[in-house]
Amino acid sequence: MSGLVARLRLTAPGAVVPVGAVLVALLVGAGVMLAAGVDPVRGYDAMVRGAIGVSSIDFSVASFTAILAMAMAFAVPARMGEYNLGGDGQLCVGGIAAAVVALHLPVPAPLLLPVCLLAAVLAGAALAALSAPLATRAHVPVIISTLLLSTPAVALTSYLVRFPLAQQGSGVPQTPRLPDAAHLPSLPGTQYTNLGLLLVVLVLLVVVVLDGRTSLGYELRAVGANRSFARYGGISVPGLTLGALTTAGGIAGLAGAVVVTTQPFRFIDGALTAPGYTFAGVAAALLAGGRPALLPLTAALFTVLQVGSTGMERDIDLPRQLGQVLQAVVILVLALRTVAVAAAARRARRRVPERS
């Protein structure tokens, strides 16, 4: 057993692997820039300025809000070893639910925005919750069911916004503009940064407290560390799975509502999936090791990669897809580390009987 413990200590992530993953990604990006004849220092300077420059910081903070929410939507079930890859579907059903309520539900103006947000949370939670019984009763892995359920959910929202909910006379598949009572109030001096940022940060604080200071957080981590032992200890794995996925879907649905109730105040087909909020959120959660307290830092990093790549394309004519390449490299390095740890653990377990 001491051999197993020693090996796991040697391969423990700490800060080494995440920092190393970022450095590898930056080196790969530098290599791509050199191959394109661009000075990497100039390229990364353009990326950072494109994300935190005066003209773009407002949009960057709005993107950070969505990425942070999607990082939480992945991190919460990841604490128990379940991986929610259905963020796009949960994001879209949350957004369309908010739009439907705002446009067609007779709600008094003072209550319209809260009801829109609540509807979005419930829609995202309901979609994610479908994966819980599939996992616990039908033995369909969450990582597969969430991904498979996401595709028809996104397709359904696309159909709705192109036909029954479409704005008449518009060449763009979108809903009519939401009524003023359904708009999230902007923060002073901003256009895109609004109360949604505060809502997401509040949710993050709740998640951090639940994760680190409650028995619920302990149970999640216990299941993630050893599911069989946690079940033997009396933890209800099916109930915990349902709760974690419902929470994750609700957070993703809230993110969809925040996007829809922000400028231009309508659901536009593809506007929630094209920016890659889910992919960036997954990468941020993986880089943080699923630890909620680290999500703001890693979400900020991927916001710079995502938003800054657009500024890089504008200023030095490098394709914005380079930002997606860097995100993919980070995920690849972290995945390779996970495979290496699993292989080391298996080898150590095989040697335990020989030494006992």
GROMACS .gro file of N, CA and C in nm, residues 45-167:
model
  369
   45ASP      N    1   0.084   3.981  -2.708
   45ASP     CA    2   0.048   4.117  -2.667
   45ASP      C    3  -0.084   4.159  -2.731
   46ALA      N    4  -0.101   4.125  -2.859
   46ALA     CA    5  -0.227   4.158  -2.928
   46ALA      C    6  -0.343   4.082  -2.866
   47MET      N    7  -0.318   3.957  -2.823
   47MET     CA    8  -0.425   3.877  -2.762
   47MET      C    9  -0.469   3.939  -2.629
   48VAL      N   10  -0.372   3.976  -2.546
   48VAL     CA   11  -0.407   4.034  -2.416
   48VAL      C   12  -0.477   4.168  -2.434
   49ARG      N   13  -0.427   4.252  -2.524
   49ARG     CA   14  -0.490   4.382  -2.548
   49ARG      C   15  -0.630   4.364  -2.606
   50GLY      N   16  -0.647   4.260  -2.687
   50GLY     CA   17  -0.779   4.234  -2.744
   50GLY      C   18  -0.881   4.190  -2.642
   51ALA      N   19  -0.832   4.143  -2.525
   51ALA     CA   20  -0.924   4.096  -2.421
   51ALA      C   21  -0.947   4.199  -2.312
   52ILE      N   22  -0.843   4.273  -2.275
   52ILE     CA   23  -0.857   4.366  -2.163
   52ILE      C   24  -0.835   4.511  -2.203
   53GLY      N   25  -0.835   4.539  -2.333
   53GLY     CA   26  -0.826   4.677  -2.378
   53GLY      C   27  -0.952   4.754  -2.341
   54VAL      N   28  -0.941   4.886  -2.346
   54VAL     CA   29  -1.054   4.971  -2.306
   54VAL      C   30  -1.178   4.942  -2.390
   55SER      N   31  -1.158   4.916  -2.518
   55SER     CA   32  -1.272   4.897  -2.607
   55SER      C   33  -1.334   4.759  -2.596
   56SER      N   34  -1.266   4.665  -2.530
   56SER     CA   35  -1.316   4.527  -2.528
   56SER      C   36  -1.341   4.472  -2.389
   57ILE      N   37  -1.301   4.542  -2.286
   57ILE     CA   38  -1.312   4.488  -2.151
   57ILE      C   39  -1.456   4.461  -2.112
   58ASP      N   40  -1.549   4.544  -2.159
   58ASP     CA   41  -1.690   4.525  -2.127
   58ASP      C   42  -1.739   4.390  -2.181
   59PHE      N   43  -1.709   4.363  -2.307
   59PHE     CA   44  -1.751   4.236  -2.367
   59PHE      C   45  -1.678   4.119  -2.303
   60SER      N   46  -1.551   4.140  -2.265
   60SER     CA   47  -1.474   4.033  -2.202
   60SER      C   48  -1.535   3.993  -2.068
   61VAL      N   49  -1.577   4.090  -1.990
   61VAL     CA   50  -1.637   4.058  -1.859
   61VAL      C   51  -1.769   3.982  -1.880
   62ALA      N   52  -1.846   4.022  -1.981
   62ALA     CA   53  -1.970   3.949  -2.011
   62ALA      C   54  -1.939   3.805  -2.051
   63SER      N   55  -1.835   3.785  -2.133
   63SER     CA   56  -1.795   3.649  -2.171
   63SER      C   57  -1.745   3.571  -2.051
   64PHE      N   58  -1.670   3.638  -1.964
   64PHE     CA   59  -1.621   3.574  -1.841
   64PHE      C   60  -1.738   3.523  -1.758
   65THR      N   61  -1.846   3.600  -1.752
   65THR     CA   62  -1.963   3.559  -1.675
   65THR      C   63  -2.017   3.426  -1.726
   66ALA      N   64  -2.032   3.414  -1.858
   66ALA     CA   65  -2.085   3.291  -1.916
   66ALA      C   66  -1.988   3.175  -1.899
   67ILE      N   67  -1.859   3.201  -1.919
   67ILE     CA   68  -1.760   3.094  -1.908
   67ILE      C   69  -1.750   3.045  -1.763
   68LEU      N   70  -1.755   3.136  -1.668
   68LEU     CA   71  -1.751   3.096  -1.526
   68LEU      C   72  -1.871   3.010  -1.490
   69ALA      N   73  -1.988   3.048  -1.539
   69ALA     CA   74  -2.108   2.968  -1.512
   69ALA      C   75  -2.096   2.829  -1.572
   70MET      N   76  -2.047   2.820  -1.696
   70MET     CA   77  -2.034   2.690  -1.759
   70MET      C   78  -1.924   2.607  -1.695
   71ALA      N   79  -1.823   2.673  -1.640
   71ALA     CA   80  -1.720   2.600  -1.565
   71ALA      C   81  -1.780   2.537  -1.440
   72MET      N   82  -1.867   2.610  -1.372
   72MET     CA   83  -1.935   2.552  -1.256
   72MET      C   84  -2.025   2.437  -1.296
   73ALA      N   85  -2.093   2.451  -1.411
   73ALA     CA   86  -2.183   2.346  -1.457
   73ALA      C   87  -2.108   2.215  -1.483
   74PHE      N   88  -1.982   2.225  -1.516
   74PHE     CA   89  -1.900   2.104  -1.534
   74PHE      C   90  -1.837   2.060  -1.403
   75ALA      N   91  -1.793   2.156  -1.321
   75ALA     CA   92  -1.715   2.123  -1.201
   75ALA      C   93  -1.799   2.056  -1.093
   76VAL      N   94  -1.925   2.096  -1.077
   76VAL     CA   95  -2.006   2.041  -0.968
   76VAL      C   96  -2.019   1.889  -0.978
   77PRO      N   97  -2.066   1.832  -1.090
   77PRO     CA   98  -2.071   1.686  -1.098
   77PRO      C   99  -1.932   1.622  -1.109
   78ALA      N  100  -1.834   1.699  -1.160
   78ALA     CA  101  -1.699   1.643  -1.172
   78ALA      C  102  -1.640   1.610  -1.036
   79ARG      N  103  -1.686   1.679  -0.930
   79ARG     CA  104  -1.637   1.650  -0.796
   79ARG      C  105  -1.671   1.508  -0.754
   80MET      N  106  -1.775   1.449  -0.812
   80MET     CA  107  -1.811   1.312  -0.779
   80MET      C  108  -1.776   1.216  -0.893
   81GLY      N  109  -1.693   1.264  -0.986
   81GLY     CA  110  -1.647   1.177  -1.093
   81GLY      C  111  -1.741   1.164  -1.210
   82GLU      N  112  -1.839   1.253  -1.220
   82GLU     CA  113  -1.932   1.253  -1.334
   82GLU      C  114  -1.904   1.376  -1.419
   83TYR      N  115  -1.908   1.359  -1.551
   83TYR     CA  116  -1.867   1.468  -1.640
   83TYR      C  117  -1.983   1.512  -1.728
   84ASN      N  118  -2.023   1.635  -1.706
   84ASN     CA  119  -2.138   1.693  -1.776
   84ASN      C  120  -2.091   1.761  -1.904
   85LEU      N  121  -2.112   1.694  -2.016
   85LEU     CA  122  -2.074   1.750  -2.146
   85LEU      C  123  -2.196   1.803  -2.221
   86GLY      N  124  -2.306   1.817  -2.152
   86GLY     CA  125  -2.428   1.866  -2.218
   86GLY      C  126  -2.452   2.013  -2.196
   87GLY      N  127  -2.347   2.089  -2.169
   87GLY     CA  128  -2.363   2.231  -2.139
   87GLY      C  129  -2.431   2.310  -2.247
   88ASP      N  130  -2.403   2.281  -2.373
   88ASP     CA  131  -2.465   2.357  -2.482
   88ASP      C  132  -2.617   2.342  -2.481
   89GLY      N  133  -2.663   2.218  -2.462
   89GLY     CA  134  -2.807   2.197  -2.459
   89GLY      C  135  -2.872   2.263  -2.340
   90GLN      N  136  -2.811   2.252  -2.223
   90GLN     CA  137  -2.866   2.314  -2.103
   90GLN      C  138  -2.863   2.467  -2.114
   91LEU      N  139  -2.758   2.519  -2.173
   91LEU     CA  140  -2.747   2.663  -2.196
   91LEU      C  141  -2.860   2.711  -2.287
   92CYS      N  142  -2.884   2.637  -2.396
   92CYS     CA  143  -2.984   2.679  -2.495
   92CYS      C  144  -3.127   2.666  -2.442
   93VAL      N  145  -3.157   2.555  -2.372
   93VAL     CA  146  -3.294   2.542  -2.322
   93VAL      C  147  -3.321   2.646  -2.214
   94GLY      N  148  -3.219   2.683  -2.138
   94GLY     CA  149  -3.236   2.791  -2.041
   94GLY      C  150  -3.263   2.923  -2.109
   95GLY      N  151  -3.188   2.951  -2.216
   95GLY     CA  152  -3.209   3.075  -2.289
   95GLY      C  153  -3.345   3.083  -2.355
   96ILE      N  154  -3.388   2.973  -2.417
   96ILE     CA  155  -3.517   2.976  -2.486
   96ILE      C  156  -3.632   2.981  -2.385
   97ALA      N  157  -3.615   2.918  -2.269
   97ALA     CA  158  -3.719   2.924  -2.166
   97ALA      C  159  -3.736   3.068  -2.117
   98ALA      N  160  -3.626   3.137  -2.097
   98ALA     CA  161  -3.633   3.277  -2.055
   98ALA      C  162  -3.702   3.362  -2.160
   99ALA      N  163  -3.671   3.336  -2.288
   99ALA     CA  164  -3.732   3.414  -2.396
   99ALA      C  165  -3.882   3.388  -2.406
  100VAL      N  166  -3.922   3.262  -2.395
  100VAL     CA  167  -4.064   3.227  -2.404
  100VAL      C  168  -4.143   3.293  -2.291
  101VAL      N  169  -4.090   3.288  -2.170
  101VAL     CA  170  -4.158   3.350  -2.057
  101VAL      C  171  -4.170   3.500  -2.079
  102ALA      N  172  -4.061   3.562  -2.122
  102ALA     CA  173  -4.061   3.707  -2.140
  102ALA      C  174  -4.158   3.752  -2.248
  103LEU      N  175  -4.172   3.673  -2.353
  103LEU     CA  176  -4.252   3.715  -2.468
  103LEU      C  177  -4.398   3.671  -2.460
  104HIS      N  178  -4.426   3.561  -2.390
  104HIS     CA  179  -4.560   3.503  -2.401
  104HIS      C  180  -4.630   3.476  -2.269
  105LEU      N  181  -4.562   3.491  -2.156
  105LEU     CA  182  -4.628   3.463  -2.030
  105LEU      C  183  -4.676   3.592  -1.966
  106PRO      N  184  -4.804   3.600  -1.932
  106PRO     CA  185  -4.856   3.724  -1.872
  106PRO      C  186  -4.813   3.737  -1.726
  107VAL      N  187  -4.697   3.795  -1.707
  107VAL     CA  188  -4.641   3.813  -1.573
  107VAL      C  189  -4.629   3.963  -1.546
  108PRO      N  190  -4.665   4.009  -1.428
  108PRO     CA  191  -4.648   4.152  -1.396
  108PRO      C  192  -4.504   4.195  -1.417
  109ALA      N  193  -4.486   4.316  -1.467
  109ALA     CA  194  -4.352   4.365  -1.502
  109ALA      C  195  -4.249   4.350  -1.391
  110PRO      N  196  -4.280   4.382  -1.266
  110PRO     CA  197  -4.177   4.368  -1.162
  110PRO      C  198  -4.131   4.225  -1.140
  111LEU      N  199  -4.216   4.128  -1.177
  111LEU     CA  200  -4.181   3.988  -1.154
  111LEU      C  201  -4.128   3.919  -1.279
  112LEU      N  202  -4.130   3.989  -1.392
  112LEU     CA  203  -4.097   3.923  -1.518
  112LEU      C  204  -3.954   3.872  -1.520
  113LEU      N  205  -3.858   3.954  -1.485
  113LEU     CA  206  -3.718   3.911  -1.489
  113LEU      C  207  -3.690   3.795  -1.394
  114PRO      N  208  -3.734   3.801  -1.268
  114PRO     CA  209  -3.711   3.685  -1.180
  114PRO      C  210  -3.775   3.557  -1.233
  115VAL      N  211  -3.895   3.568  -1.291
  115VAL     CA  212  -3.961   3.449  -1.344
  115VAL      C  213  -3.886   3.395  -1.464
  116CYS      N  214  -3.834   3.483  -1.549
  116CYS     CA  215  -3.753   3.440  -1.663
  116CYS      C  216  -3.630   3.362  -1.616
  117LEU      N  217  -3.561   3.415  -1.516
  117LEU     CA  218  -3.442   3.348  -1.464
  117LEU      C  219  -3.478   3.214  -1.401
  118LEU      N  220  -3.588   3.210  -1.328
  118LEU     CA  221  -3.630   3.086  -1.265
  118LEU      C  222  -3.666   2.981  -1.370
  119ALA      N  223  -3.737   3.023  -1.475
  119ALA     CA  224  -3.774   2.929  -1.581
  119ALA      C  225  -3.649   2.873  -1.649
  120ALA      N  226  -3.549   2.957  -1.668
  120ALA     CA  227  -3.426   2.911  -1.731
  120ALA      C  228  -3.354   2.809  -1.643
  121VAL      N  229  -3.348   2.837  -1.515
  121VAL     CA  230  -3.283   2.743  -1.421
  121VAL      C  231  -3.355   2.609  -1.422
  122LEU      N  232  -3.488   2.612  -1.418
  122LEU     CA  233  -3.566   2.488  -1.416
  122LEU      C  234  -3.550   2.410  -1.546
  123ALA      N  235  -3.546   2.480  -1.659
  123ALA     CA  236  -3.532   2.412  -1.788
  123ALA      C  237  -3.396   2.344  -1.799
  124GLY      N  238  -3.290   2.415  -1.763
  124GLY     CA  239  -3.157   2.355  -1.768
  124GLY      C  240  -3.145   2.239  -1.671
  125ALA      N  241  -3.202   2.255  -1.551
  125ALA     CA  242  -3.195   2.150  -1.450
  125ALA      C  243  -3.271   2.025  -1.496
  126ALA      N  244  -3.386   2.045  -1.558
  126ALA     CA  245  -3.466   1.931  -1.603
  126ALA      C  246  -3.392   1.851  -1.710
  127LEU      N  247  -3.328   1.922  -1.803
  127LEU     CA  248  -3.254   1.851  -1.909
  127LEU      C  249  -3.139   1.771  -1.850
  128ALA      N  250  -3.064   1.833  -1.760
  128ALA     CA  251  -2.950   1.762  -1.701
  128ALA      C  252  -2.996   1.646  -1.613
  129ALA      N  253  -3.108   1.664  -1.546
  129ALA     CA  254  -3.158   1.560  -1.454
  129ALA      C  255  -3.192   1.431  -1.528
  130LEU      N  256  -3.224   1.439  -1.656
  130LEU     CA  257  -3.257   1.318  -1.732
  130LEU      C  258  -3.141   1.219  -1.734
  131SER      N  259  -3.019   1.270  -1.721
  131SER     CA  260  -2.903   1.181  -1.727
  131SER      C  261  -2.884   1.102  -1.598
  132ALA      N  262  -2.944   1.148  -1.487
  132ALA     CA  263  -2.923   1.080  -1.360
  132ALA      C  264  -2.982   0.939  -1.359
  133PRO      N  265  -3.112   0.921  -1.390
  133PRO     CA  266  -3.164   0.783  -1.392
  133PRO      C  267  -3.101   0.699  -1.503
  134LEU      N  268  -3.061   0.763  -1.613
  134LEU     CA  269  -2.994   0.687  -1.718
  134LEU      C  270  -2.862   0.628  -1.666
  135ALA      N  271  -2.797   0.703  -1.577
  135ALA     CA  272  -2.670   0.655  -1.522
  135ALA      C  273  -2.691   0.552  -1.412
  136THR      N  274  -2.785   0.579  -1.322
  136THR     CA  275  -2.799   0.495  -1.204
  136THR      C  276  -2.886   0.372  -1.228
  137ARG      N  277  -2.975   0.378  -1.325
  137ARG     CA  278  -3.065   0.264  -1.350
  137ARG      C  279  -3.033   0.193  -1.481
  138ALA      N  280  -3.004   0.268  -1.586
  138ALA     CA  281  -2.975   0.207  -1.716
  138ALA      C  282  -2.825   0.192  -1.740
  139HIS      N  283  -2.743   0.243  -1.648
  139HIS     CA  284  -2.597   0.231  -1.656
  139HIS      C  285  -2.539   0.296  -1.782
  140VAL      N  286  -2.603   0.405  -1.824
  140VAL     CA  287  -2.548   0.485  -1.934
  140VAL      C  288  -2.459   0.593  -1.872
  141PRO      N  289  -2.331   0.596  -1.905
  141PRO     CA  290  -2.242   0.694  -1.843
  141PRO      C  291  -2.291   0.837  -1.864
  142VAL      N  292  -2.278   0.918  -1.760
  142VAL     CA  293  -2.323   1.057  -1.767
  142VAL      C  294  -2.252   1.132  -1.878
  143ILE      N  295  -2.124   1.104  -1.897
  143ILE     CA  296  -2.048   1.175  -1.999
  143ILE      C  297  -2.107   1.152  -2.139
  144ILE      N  298  -2.172   1.037  -2.158
  144ILE     CA  299  -2.232   1.006  -2.287
  144ILE      C  300  -2.374   1.060  -2.295
  145SER      N  301  -2.454   1.037  -2.192
  145SER     CA  302  -2.595   1.077  -2.198
  145SER      C  303  -2.609   1.229  -2.205
  146THR      N  304  -2.528   1.302  -2.129
  146THR     CA  305  -2.540   1.449  -2.134
  146THR      C  306  -2.503   1.500  -2.273
  147LEU      N  307  -2.402   1.441  -2.332
  147LEU     CA  308  -2.361   1.485  -2.466
  147LEU      C  309  -2.468   1.451  -2.570
  148LEU      N  310  -2.526   1.331  -2.560
  148LEU     CA  311  -2.627   1.291  -2.657
  148LEU      C  312  -2.757   1.370  -2.640
  149LEU      N  313  -2.793   1.403  -2.517
  149LEU     CA  314  -2.915   1.482  -2.495
  149LEU      C  315  -2.897   1.627  -2.538
  150SER      N  316  -2.775   1.673  -2.540
  150SER     CA  317  -2.749   1.813  -2.576
  150SER      C  318  -2.783   1.842  -2.722
  151THR      N  319  -2.750   1.749  -2.810
  151THR     CA  320  -2.770   1.774  -2.954
  151THR      C  321  -2.917   1.797  -2.989
  152PRO      N  322  -3.010   1.709  -2.951
  152PRO     CA  323  -3.151   1.738  -2.984
  152PRO      C  324  -3.205   1.861  -2.911
  153ALA      N  325  -3.151   1.890  -2.792
  153ALA     CA  326  -3.197   2.011  -2.721
  153ALA      C  327  -3.159   2.137  -2.798
  154VAL      N  328  -3.037   2.141  -2.848
  154VAL     CA  329  -2.994   2.257  -2.928
  154VAL      C  330  -3.074   2.263  -3.057
  155ALA      N  331  -3.099   2.148  -3.119
  155ALA     CA  332  -3.178   2.146  -3.243
  155ALA      C  333  -3.320   2.193  -3.219
  156LEU      N  334  -3.379   2.156  -3.104
  156LEU     CA  335  -3.515   2.200  -3.073
  156LEU      C  336  -3.521   2.352  -3.057
  157THR      N  337  -3.425   2.409  -2.987
  157THR     CA  338  -3.426   2.555  -2.971
  157THR      C  339  -3.405   2.624  -3.106
  158SER      N  340  -3.324   2.564  -3.192
  158SER     CA  341  -3.304   2.620  -3.325
  158SER      C  342  -3.434   2.619  -3.406
  159TYR      N  343  -3.508   2.508  -3.396
  159TYR     CA  344  -3.638   2.501  -3.465
  159TYR      C  345  -3.734   2.606  -3.411
  160LEU      N  346  -3.740   2.619  -3.281
  160LEU     CA  347  -3.835   2.713  -3.220
  160LEU      C  348  -3.806   2.856  -3.263
  161VAL      N  349  -3.678   2.892  -3.267
  161VAL     CA  350  -3.645   3.030  -3.298
  161VAL      C  351  -3.653   3.058  -3.448
  162ARG      N  352  -3.656   2.956  -3.527
  162ARG     CA  353  -3.669   2.974  -3.672
  162ARG      C  354  -3.814   2.973  -3.718
  163PHE      N  355  -3.903   2.914  -3.639
  163PHE     CA  356  -4.041   2.902  -3.684
  163PHE      C  357  -4.141   2.963  -3.585
  164PRO      N  358  -4.187   2.891  -3.483
  164PRO     CA  359  -4.295   2.948  -3.401
  164PRO      C  360  -4.257   3.073  -3.323
  165LEU      N  361  -4.129   3.089  -3.287
  165LEU     CA  362  -4.089   3.204  -3.208
  165LEU      C  363  -4.015   3.310  -3.290
  166ALA      N  364  -4.005   3.290  -3.421
  166ALA     CA  365  -3.923   3.378  -3.504
  166ALA      C  366  -3.983   3.518  -3.514
  167GLN      N  367  -3.895   3.616  -3.521
  167GLN     CA  368  -3.939   3.753  -3.545
  167GLN      C  369  -3.978   3.767  -3.691
   0.00000   0.00000   0.00000
